Coordinates of C-alpha atoms in Angstrom, one line a residue:
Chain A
X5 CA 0.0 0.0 0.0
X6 CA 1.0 3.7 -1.2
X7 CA 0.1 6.6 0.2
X8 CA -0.5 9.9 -2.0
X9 CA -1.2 13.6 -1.6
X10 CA -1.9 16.2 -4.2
X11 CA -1.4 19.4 -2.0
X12 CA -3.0 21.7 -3.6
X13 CA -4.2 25.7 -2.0
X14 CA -7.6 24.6 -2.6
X15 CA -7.8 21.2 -1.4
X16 CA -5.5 18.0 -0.4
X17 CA -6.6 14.8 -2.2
X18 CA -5.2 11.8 -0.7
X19 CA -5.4 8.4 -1.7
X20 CA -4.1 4.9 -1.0
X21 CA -2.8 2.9 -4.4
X22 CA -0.5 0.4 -5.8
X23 CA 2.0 0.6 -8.2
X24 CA 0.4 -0.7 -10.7
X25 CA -1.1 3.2 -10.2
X26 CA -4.5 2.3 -8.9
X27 CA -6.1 4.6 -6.3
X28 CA -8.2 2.2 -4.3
X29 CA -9.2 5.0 -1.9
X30 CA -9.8 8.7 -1.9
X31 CA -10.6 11.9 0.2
X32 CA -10.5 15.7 -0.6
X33 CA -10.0 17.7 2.3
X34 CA -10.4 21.2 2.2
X35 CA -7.1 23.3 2.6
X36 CA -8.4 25.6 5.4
X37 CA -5.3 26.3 7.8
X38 CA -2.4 23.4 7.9
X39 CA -3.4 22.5 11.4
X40 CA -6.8 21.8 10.7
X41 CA -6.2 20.2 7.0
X42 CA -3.1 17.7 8.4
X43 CA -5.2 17.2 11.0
X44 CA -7.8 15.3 8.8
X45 CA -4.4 14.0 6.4
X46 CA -3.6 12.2 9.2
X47 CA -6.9 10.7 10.1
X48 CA -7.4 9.4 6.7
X49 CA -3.8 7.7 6.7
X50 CA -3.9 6.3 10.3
X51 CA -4.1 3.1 10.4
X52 CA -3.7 2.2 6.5
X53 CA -0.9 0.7 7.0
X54 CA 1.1 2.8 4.3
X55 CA 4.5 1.8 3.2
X56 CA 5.8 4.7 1.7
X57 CA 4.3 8.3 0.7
X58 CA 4.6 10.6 -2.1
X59 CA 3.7 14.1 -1.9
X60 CA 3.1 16.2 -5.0
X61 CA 2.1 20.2 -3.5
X62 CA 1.3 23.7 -4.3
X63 CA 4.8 25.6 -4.2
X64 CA 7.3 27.4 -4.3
X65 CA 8.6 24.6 -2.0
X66 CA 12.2 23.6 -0.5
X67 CA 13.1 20.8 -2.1
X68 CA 16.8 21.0 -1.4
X69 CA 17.7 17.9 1.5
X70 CA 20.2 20.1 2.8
X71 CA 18.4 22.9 3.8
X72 CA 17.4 23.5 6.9
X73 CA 13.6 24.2 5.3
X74 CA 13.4 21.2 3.1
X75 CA 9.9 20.0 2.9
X76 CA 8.5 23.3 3.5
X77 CA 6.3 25.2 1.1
X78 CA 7.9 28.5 1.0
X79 CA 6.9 31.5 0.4
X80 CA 3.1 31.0 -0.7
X81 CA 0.2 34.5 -0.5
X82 CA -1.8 31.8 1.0
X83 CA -2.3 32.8 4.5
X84 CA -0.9 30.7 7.5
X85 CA 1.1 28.2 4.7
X86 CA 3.9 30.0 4.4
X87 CA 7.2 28.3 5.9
X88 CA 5.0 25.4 6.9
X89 CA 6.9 22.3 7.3
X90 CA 4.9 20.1 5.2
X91 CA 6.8 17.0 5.2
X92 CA 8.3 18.0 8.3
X93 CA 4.6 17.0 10.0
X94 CA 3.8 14.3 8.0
X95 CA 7.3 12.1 9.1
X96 CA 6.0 13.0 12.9
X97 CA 3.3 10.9 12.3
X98 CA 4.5 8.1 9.7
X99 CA 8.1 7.5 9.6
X100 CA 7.9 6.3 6.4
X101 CA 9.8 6.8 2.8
X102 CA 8.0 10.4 1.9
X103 CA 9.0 11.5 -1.6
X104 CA 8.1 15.4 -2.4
X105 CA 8.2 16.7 -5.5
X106 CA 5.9 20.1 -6.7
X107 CA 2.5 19.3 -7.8
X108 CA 3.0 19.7 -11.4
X109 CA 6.1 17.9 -11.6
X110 CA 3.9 14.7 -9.7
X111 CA 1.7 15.2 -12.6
X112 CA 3.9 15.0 -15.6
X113 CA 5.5 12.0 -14.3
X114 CA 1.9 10.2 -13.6
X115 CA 1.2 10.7 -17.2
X116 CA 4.6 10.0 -18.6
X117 CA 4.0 6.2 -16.2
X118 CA 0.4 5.8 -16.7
X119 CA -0.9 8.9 -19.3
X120 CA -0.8 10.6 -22.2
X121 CA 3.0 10.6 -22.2
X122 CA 3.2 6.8 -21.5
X123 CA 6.6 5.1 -21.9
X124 CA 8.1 8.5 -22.8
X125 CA 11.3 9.8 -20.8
X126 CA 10.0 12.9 -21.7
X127 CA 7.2 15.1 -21.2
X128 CA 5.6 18.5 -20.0
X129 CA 2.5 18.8 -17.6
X130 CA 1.2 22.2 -18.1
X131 CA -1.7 23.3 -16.0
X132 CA -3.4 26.6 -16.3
X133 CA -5.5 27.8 -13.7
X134 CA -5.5 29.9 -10.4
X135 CA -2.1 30.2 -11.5
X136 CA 0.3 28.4 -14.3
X137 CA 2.6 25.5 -13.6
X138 CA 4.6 23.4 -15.4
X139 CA 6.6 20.0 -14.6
X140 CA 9.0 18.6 -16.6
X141 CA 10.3 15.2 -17.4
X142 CA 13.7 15.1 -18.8
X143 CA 16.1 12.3 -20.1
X144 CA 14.0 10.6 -17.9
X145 CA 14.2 12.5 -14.6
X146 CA 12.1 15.6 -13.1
X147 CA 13.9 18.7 -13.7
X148 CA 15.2 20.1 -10.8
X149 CA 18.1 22.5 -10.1
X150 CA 19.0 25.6 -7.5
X151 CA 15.0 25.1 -6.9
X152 CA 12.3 23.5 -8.5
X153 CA 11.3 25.5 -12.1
X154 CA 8.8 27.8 -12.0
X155 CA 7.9 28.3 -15.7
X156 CA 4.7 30.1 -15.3
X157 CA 6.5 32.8 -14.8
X158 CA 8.9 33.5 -17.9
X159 CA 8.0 37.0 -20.0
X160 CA 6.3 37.0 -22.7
X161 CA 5.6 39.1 -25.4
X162 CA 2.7 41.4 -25.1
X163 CA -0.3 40.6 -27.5
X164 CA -0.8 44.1 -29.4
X165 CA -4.7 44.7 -28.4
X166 CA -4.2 43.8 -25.0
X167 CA -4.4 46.3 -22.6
X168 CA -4.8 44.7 -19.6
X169 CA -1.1 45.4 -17.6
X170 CA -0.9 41.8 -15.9
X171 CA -1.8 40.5 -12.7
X172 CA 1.3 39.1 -11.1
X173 CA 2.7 40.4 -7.8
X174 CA 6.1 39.7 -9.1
X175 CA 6.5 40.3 -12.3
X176 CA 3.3 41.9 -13.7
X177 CA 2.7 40.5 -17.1
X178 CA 4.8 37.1 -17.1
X179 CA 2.9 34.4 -18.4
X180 CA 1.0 33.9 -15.6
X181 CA 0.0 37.4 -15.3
X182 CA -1.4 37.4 -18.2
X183 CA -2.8 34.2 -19.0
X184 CA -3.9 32.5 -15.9
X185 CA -7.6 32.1 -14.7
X186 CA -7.6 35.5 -12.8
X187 CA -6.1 37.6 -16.0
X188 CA -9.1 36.6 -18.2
X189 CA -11.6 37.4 -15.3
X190 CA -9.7 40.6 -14.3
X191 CA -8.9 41.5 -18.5
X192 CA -12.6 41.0 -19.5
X193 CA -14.4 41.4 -16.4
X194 CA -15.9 38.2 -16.3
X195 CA -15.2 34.7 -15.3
X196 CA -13.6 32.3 -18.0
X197 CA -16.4 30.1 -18.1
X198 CA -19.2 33.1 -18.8
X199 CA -17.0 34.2 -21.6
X200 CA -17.1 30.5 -23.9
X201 CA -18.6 32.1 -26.7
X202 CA -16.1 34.9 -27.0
X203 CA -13.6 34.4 -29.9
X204 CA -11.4 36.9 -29.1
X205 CA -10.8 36.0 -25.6
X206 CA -9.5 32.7 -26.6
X207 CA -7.2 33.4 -29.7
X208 CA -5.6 36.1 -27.1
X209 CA -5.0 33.4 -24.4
X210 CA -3.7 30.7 -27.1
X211 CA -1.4 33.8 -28.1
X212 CA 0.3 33.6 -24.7
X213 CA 0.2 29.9 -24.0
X214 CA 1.4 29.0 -27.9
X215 CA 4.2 31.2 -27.4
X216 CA 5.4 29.8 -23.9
X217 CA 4.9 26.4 -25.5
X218 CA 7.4 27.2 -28.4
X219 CA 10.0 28.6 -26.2
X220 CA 9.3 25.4 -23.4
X221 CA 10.1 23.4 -27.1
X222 CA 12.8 25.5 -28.0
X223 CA 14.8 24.8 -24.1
X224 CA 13.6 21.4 -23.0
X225 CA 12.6 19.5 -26.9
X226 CA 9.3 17.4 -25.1
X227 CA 8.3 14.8 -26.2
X228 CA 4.7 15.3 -25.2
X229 CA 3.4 18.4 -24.0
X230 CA -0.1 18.3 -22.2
X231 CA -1.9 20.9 -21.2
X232 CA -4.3 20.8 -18.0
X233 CA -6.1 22.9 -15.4
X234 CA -9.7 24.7 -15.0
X235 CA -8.9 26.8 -18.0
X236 CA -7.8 23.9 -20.4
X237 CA -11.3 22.9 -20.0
X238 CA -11.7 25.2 -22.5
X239 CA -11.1 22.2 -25.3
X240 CA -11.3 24.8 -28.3
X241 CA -7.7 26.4 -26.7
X242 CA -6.2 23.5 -28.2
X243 CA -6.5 23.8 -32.0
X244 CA -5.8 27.6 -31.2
X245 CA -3.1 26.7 -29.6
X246 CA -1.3 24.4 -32.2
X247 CA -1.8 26.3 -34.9
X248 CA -0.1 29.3 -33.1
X249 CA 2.9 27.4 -32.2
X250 CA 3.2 25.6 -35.3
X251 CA 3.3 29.7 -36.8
X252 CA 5.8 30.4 -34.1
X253 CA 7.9 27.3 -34.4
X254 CA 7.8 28.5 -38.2
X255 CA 9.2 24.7 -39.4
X256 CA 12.9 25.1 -37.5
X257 CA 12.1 22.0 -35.1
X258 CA 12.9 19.4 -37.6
X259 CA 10.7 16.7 -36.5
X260 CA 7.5 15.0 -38.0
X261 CA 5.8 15.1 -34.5
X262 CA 5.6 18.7 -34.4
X263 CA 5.9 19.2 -38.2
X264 CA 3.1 16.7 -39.1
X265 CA 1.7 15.5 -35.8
X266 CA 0.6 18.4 -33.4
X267 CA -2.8 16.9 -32.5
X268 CA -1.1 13.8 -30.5
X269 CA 1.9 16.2 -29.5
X270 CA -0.1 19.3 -27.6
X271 CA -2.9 16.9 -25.8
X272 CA -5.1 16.8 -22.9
X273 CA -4.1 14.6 -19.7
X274 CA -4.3 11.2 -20.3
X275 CA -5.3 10.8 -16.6
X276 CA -7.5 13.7 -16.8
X277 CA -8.0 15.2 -13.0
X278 CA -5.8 12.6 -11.3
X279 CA -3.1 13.5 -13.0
X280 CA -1.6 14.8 -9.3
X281 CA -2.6 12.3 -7.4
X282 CA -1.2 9.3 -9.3
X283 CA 1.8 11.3 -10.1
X284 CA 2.2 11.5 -6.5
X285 CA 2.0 7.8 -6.3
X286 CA 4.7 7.4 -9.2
X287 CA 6.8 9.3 -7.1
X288 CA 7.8 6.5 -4.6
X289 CA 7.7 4.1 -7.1
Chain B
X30 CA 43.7 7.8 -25.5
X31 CA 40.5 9.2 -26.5
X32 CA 40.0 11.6 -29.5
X33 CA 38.1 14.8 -29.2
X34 CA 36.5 17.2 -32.2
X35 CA 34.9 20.3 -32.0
X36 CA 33.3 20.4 -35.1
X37 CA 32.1 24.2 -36.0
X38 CA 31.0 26.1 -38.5
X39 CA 33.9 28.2 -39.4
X40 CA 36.7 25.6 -37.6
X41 CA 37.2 22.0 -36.9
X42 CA 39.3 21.0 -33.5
X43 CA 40.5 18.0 -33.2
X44 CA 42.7 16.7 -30.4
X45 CA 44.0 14.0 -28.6
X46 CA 43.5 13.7 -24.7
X47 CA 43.1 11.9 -21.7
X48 CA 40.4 11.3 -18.8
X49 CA 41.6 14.1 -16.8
X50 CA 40.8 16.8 -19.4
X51 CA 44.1 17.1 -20.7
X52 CA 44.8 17.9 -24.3
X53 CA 48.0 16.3 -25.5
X54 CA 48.0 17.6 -29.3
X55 CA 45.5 19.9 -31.1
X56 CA 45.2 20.7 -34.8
X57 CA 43.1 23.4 -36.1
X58 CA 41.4 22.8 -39.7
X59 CA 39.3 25.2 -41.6
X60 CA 35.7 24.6 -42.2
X61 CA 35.8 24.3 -46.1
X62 CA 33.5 21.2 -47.9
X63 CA 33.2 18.0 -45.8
X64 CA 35.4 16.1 -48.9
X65 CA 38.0 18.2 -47.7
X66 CA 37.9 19.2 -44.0
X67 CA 37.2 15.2 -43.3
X68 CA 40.3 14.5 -45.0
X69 CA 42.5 16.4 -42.9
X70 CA 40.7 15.0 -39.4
X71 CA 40.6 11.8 -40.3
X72 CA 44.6 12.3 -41.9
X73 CA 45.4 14.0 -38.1
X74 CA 43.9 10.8 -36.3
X75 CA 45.2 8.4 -38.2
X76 CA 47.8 5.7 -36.2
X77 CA 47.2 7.9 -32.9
X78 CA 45.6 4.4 -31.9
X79 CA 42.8 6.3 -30.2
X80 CA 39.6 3.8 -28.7
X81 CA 37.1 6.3 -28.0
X82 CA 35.7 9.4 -29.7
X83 CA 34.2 12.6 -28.9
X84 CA 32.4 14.8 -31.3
X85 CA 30.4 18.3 -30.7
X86 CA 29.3 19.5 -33.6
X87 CA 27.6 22.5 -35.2
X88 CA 23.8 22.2 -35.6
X89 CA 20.9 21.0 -36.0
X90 CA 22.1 17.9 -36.0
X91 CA 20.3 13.7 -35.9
X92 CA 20.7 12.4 -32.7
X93 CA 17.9 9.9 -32.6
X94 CA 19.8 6.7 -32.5
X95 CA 16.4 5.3 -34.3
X96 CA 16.5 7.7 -37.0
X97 CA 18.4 6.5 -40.5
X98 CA 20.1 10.0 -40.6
X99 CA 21.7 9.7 -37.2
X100 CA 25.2 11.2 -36.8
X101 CA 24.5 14.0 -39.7
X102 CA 24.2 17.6 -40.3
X103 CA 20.9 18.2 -40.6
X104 CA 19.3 21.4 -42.3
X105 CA 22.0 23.6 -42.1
X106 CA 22.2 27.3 -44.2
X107 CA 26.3 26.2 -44.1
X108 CA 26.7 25.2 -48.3
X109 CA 28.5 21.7 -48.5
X110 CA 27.4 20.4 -45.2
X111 CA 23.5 20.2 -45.1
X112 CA 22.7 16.2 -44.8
X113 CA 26.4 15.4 -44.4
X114 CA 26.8 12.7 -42.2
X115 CA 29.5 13.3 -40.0
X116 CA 29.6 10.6 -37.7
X117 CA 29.0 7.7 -40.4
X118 CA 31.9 8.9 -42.5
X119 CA 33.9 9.1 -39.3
X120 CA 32.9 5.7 -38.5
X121 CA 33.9 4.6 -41.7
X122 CA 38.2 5.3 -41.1
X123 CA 37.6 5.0 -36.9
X124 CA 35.4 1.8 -36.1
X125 CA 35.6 2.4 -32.4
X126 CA 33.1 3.8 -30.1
X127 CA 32.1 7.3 -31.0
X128 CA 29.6 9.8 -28.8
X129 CA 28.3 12.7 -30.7
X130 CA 26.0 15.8 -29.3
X131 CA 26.0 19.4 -30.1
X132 CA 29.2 21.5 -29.3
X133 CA 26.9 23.6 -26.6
X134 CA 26.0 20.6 -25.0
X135 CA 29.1 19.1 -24.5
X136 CA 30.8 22.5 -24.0
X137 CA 28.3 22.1 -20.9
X138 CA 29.3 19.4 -20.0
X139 CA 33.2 20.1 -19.9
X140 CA 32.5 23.0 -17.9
X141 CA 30.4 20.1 -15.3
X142 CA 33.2 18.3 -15.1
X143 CA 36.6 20.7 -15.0
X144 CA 34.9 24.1 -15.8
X145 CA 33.5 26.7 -14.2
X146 CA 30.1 24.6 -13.2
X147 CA 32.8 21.7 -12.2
X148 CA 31.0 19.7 -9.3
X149 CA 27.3 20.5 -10.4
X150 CA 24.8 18.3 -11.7
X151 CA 22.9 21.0 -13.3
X152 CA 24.9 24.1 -15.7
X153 CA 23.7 26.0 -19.1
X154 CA 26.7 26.5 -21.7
X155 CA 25.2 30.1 -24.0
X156 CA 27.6 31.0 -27.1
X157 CA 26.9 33.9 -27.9
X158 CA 28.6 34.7 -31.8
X159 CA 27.7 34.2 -35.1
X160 CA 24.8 32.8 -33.8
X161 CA 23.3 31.6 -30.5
X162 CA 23.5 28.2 -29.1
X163 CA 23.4 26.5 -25.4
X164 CA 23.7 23.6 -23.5
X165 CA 21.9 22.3 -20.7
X166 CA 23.0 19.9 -18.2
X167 CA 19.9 19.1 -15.8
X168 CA 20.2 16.3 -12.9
X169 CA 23.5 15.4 -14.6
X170 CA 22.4 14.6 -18.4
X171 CA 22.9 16.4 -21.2
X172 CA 18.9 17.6 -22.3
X173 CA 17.5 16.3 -25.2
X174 CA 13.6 15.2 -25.9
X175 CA 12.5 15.0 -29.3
X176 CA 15.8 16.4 -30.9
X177 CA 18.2 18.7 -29.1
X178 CA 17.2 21.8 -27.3
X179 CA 17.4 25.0 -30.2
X180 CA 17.3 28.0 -27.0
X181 CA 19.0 30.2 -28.9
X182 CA 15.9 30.2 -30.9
X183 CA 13.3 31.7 -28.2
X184 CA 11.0 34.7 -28.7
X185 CA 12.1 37.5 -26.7
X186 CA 10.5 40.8 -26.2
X187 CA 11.6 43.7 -27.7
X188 CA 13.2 46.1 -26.6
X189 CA 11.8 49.7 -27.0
X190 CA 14.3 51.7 -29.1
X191 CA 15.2 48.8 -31.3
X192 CA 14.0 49.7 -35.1
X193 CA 16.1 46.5 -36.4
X194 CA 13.7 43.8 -37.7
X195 CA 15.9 40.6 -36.8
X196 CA 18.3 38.7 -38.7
X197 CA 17.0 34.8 -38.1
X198 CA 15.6 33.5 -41.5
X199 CA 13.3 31.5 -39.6
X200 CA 12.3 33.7 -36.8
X201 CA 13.2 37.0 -37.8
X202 CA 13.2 38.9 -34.2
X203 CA 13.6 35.7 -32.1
X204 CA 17.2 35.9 -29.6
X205 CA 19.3 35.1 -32.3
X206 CA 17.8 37.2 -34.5
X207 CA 18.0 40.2 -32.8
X208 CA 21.6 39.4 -30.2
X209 CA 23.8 37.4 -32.6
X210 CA 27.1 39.0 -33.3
X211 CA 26.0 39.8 -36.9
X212 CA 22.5 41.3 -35.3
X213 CA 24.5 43.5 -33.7
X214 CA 26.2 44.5 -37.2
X215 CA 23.2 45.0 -39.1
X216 CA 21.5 47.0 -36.5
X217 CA 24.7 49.6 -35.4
X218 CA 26.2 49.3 -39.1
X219 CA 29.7 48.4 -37.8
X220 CA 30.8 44.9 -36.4
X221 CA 30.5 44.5 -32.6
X222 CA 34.3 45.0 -32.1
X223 CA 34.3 48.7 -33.3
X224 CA 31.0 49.4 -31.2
X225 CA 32.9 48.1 -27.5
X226 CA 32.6 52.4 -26.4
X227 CA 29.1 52.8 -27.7
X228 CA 27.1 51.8 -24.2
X229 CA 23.9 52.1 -25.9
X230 CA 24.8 49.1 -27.9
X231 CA 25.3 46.6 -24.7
X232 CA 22.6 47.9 -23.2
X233 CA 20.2 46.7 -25.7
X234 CA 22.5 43.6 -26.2
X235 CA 22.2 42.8 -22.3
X236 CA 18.6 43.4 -22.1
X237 CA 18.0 40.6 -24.7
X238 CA 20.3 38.0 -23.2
X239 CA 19.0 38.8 -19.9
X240 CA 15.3 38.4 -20.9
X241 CA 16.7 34.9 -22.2
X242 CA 18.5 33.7 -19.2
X243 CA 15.7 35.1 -16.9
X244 CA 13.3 32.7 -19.3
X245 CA 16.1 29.8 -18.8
X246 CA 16.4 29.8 -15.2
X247 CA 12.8 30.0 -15.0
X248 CA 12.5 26.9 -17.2
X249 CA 15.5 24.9 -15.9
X250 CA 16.5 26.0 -12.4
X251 CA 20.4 25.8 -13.5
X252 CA 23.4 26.1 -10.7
X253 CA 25.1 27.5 -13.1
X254 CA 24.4 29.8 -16.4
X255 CA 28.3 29.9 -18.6
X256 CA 28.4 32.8 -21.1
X257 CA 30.8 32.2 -23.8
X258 CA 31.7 33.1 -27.6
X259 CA 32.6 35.7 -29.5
X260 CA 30.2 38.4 -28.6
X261 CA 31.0 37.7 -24.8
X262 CA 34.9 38.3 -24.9
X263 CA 32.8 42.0 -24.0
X264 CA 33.4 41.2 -20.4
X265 CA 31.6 44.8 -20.0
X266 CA 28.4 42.7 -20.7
X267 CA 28.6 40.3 -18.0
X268 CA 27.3 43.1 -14.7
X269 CA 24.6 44.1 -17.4
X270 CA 23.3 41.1 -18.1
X271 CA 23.5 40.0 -14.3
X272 CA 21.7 43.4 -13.3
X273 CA 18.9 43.0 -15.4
X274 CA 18.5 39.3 -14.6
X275 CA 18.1 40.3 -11.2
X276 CA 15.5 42.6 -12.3
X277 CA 13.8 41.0 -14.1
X278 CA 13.2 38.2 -11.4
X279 CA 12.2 40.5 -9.4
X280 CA 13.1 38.6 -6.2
X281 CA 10.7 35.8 -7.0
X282 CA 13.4 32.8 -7.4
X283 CA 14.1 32.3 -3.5
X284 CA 17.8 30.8 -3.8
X285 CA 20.8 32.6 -2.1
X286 CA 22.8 32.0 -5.1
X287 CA 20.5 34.1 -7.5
X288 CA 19.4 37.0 -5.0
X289 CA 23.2 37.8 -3.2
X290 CA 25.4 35.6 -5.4
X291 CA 25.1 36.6 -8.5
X292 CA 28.7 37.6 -9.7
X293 CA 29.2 34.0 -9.0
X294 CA 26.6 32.3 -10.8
X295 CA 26.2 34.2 -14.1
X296 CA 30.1 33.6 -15.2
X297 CA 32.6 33.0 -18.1
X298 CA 33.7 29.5 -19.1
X299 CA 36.1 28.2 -16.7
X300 CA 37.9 26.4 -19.8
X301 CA 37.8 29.5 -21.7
X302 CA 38.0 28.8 -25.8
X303 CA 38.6 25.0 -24.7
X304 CA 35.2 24.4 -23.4
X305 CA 34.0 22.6 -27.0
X306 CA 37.3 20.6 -27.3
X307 CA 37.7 19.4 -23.5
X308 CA 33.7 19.0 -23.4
X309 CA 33.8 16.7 -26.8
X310 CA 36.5 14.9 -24.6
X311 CA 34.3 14.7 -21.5
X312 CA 31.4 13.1 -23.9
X313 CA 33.4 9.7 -23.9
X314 CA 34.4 9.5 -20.4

């Protein structure tokens, strides 16, 4: 038995598998203060019997084992997370293997094991929602480094009829100031999902997602990319999206799967909204 | 005794070495038609009684071991060379074990192992000349997914004074197009060597590299980001480029080494013009 948590600002969803990537039981807990919300974590898990668990969460988080913080999530808005020793708690109670990883990174290796990206050493898991995220899967390993990526946030060229100045605390019209699920609400003054029928809201955000896509393609060459997250749900994004990177891309990425194959290359999860929680699974596997 | 080449665009390097990075004998041959360059390396090799080889090369290149045009020259603008297989001619005079990647990546990977990133599991290698390449070492492999990473190639946002269009047939305005050392020609009207008193000219210069290296870190977390080539023996550039890095991260990547350290983590090759040479060497180890 495996034990798995997506951690995410809105809720923890944990679940007890196998590694054959079965969940065989689930909860979703809502992500009120930690002590109240690993209060219930560790109701569900007592007495499971759990082996090992992994632990995909909402970052930035310290994932460096020499740091004094590791297993913390850092320095989050969300009030009373930040500094919180995550993993720290969880060993207090199982002293177990705990394997922690960021949410999205959890994600792109659950569908590069079990999803769209199966039997690949290679993927992205994009998701696009409250904020963007993106895990990576490379030469067969989560990309890691001085911290964990944080590609949500690269710059981005402005689209020319936007006039909307970004929503990011940090870096005002990154990626994810511009695109996430907040910028369309705050650009257009209305929620993503009352706006469906509005063309010109969706060419604009395939504008800024195809254009992070072709520079993710340019640095890290995926071999899948997948695109998830409350906005994605959005299905007519994706031919918008293709066809702008394809335009961006311009035919320098000399290979049939983005030259003839785009449909099966930008794609939906393959786990579709467990995409965390088994990729939290996959990693203790 | 393991044989090394840096095959580029203008140059080949060939030399002879050992396991500790050492170059025992280097020859430098021009960059003519393959007929003739291959003559002289393979002439230079010949009876060294080498039993391992190492070969960076000048892109885009076939590294899919699957693919029937592995080991060539793929769809190069170089005249001679486009569809040249280098590696099965080499093959043909040297039947011994022969590792082939592009000269950025295993410039990165010299600089991992007796460089300026020596110790790290994760560096990036950016040439910045006639055109602009990098490597990438992440988690202590050399990235490559569908074919080998093209960052040279990303979109970048403009900078406000610029009126040059870009120089990248494929791209037009993309990094290389508008940072290259012959960008920097076309846009000033004199080559980047007469320009070094002009500060106006590496300001803009730095606020394009530094938008791409913000974009990199973002994407790859690296421990260590190597500027080299041609347009970066202006060592001027390197407190521009770090300044506006800074900047433009606006605080947001928590790591010691990027918000105090960074005259120490935005540096010059530690192998200076050996990097390609001792890195095709470090391929074979």
């Amino acid at each position: 038995m495996i034990g798995a948590i997506e951690a995410g600002g809105t809720k923890f969803v944990c679940g007890i598998g196998n590694e054959t990537g079965d969940i065989l039981e689930r909860v979703t807990i809502p992500t009120t203060t930690p002590e109240e919300t690993l209060k219930q974590v560790v109701e569900f898990f007592d007495g499971k019997k759990i082996e090992r668990l992994g632990v995909g969460s909402f970052g930035p988080i310290d994932l460096d084992p020499e740091s004094r913080g590791y297993g913390s999530i850092t320095s989050t808005p969300k009030p009373h997370w930040s500094h919180f020793n995550l993993i720290g708690e969880l060993k207090k109670h199982f002293p177990i293997p705990i394997t922690f990883d960021t949410d999205v990174n959890a994600a792109a290796l659950g569908e590069s094991v079990w999803g769209a990206a199966k039997g690949l050493d290679s993927c992205l898991y994009i998701t696009v929602g409250t904020g963007i995220g993106v895990g990576a899967l490379t030469e067969g390993k989560l990309v890691h480094g001085l911290t964990h990526p944080e590609m949500g946030h690269i710059m981005v060229r402005r689209h020319p009829d936007d006039t909307y100045a970004g929503g990011c605390p940090y870096h005002g019209d990154c990626l994810e100031g511009v695109a996430s699920g907040p910028a369309i609400e705050a650009r257009w003054g209305k929620k993503a999902i009352e706006l469906v029928d509005n063309n010109q809201v969706w060419k604009m955000e395939a504008y800024y997602l195809a254009q992070a896509i072709a520079n993710y393609i340019l640095i890290l060459s995926p071999k899948k990319v997948i695109l998830g997250g409350g906005v994605m749900n959005q299905m007519h994004l994706f031919p918008l999206i293709r066809e702008q990177v394809t335009t961006i891309l311009a035919g320098y990425v000399h290979h049939k799967q983005i030259l003839e194959e785009m449909d099966t290359y930008i794609v939906p999860p393959g786990l579709g909204n467990n995409a965390g929680l088994v990729g939290a699974l996959g990693l203790v596997l």
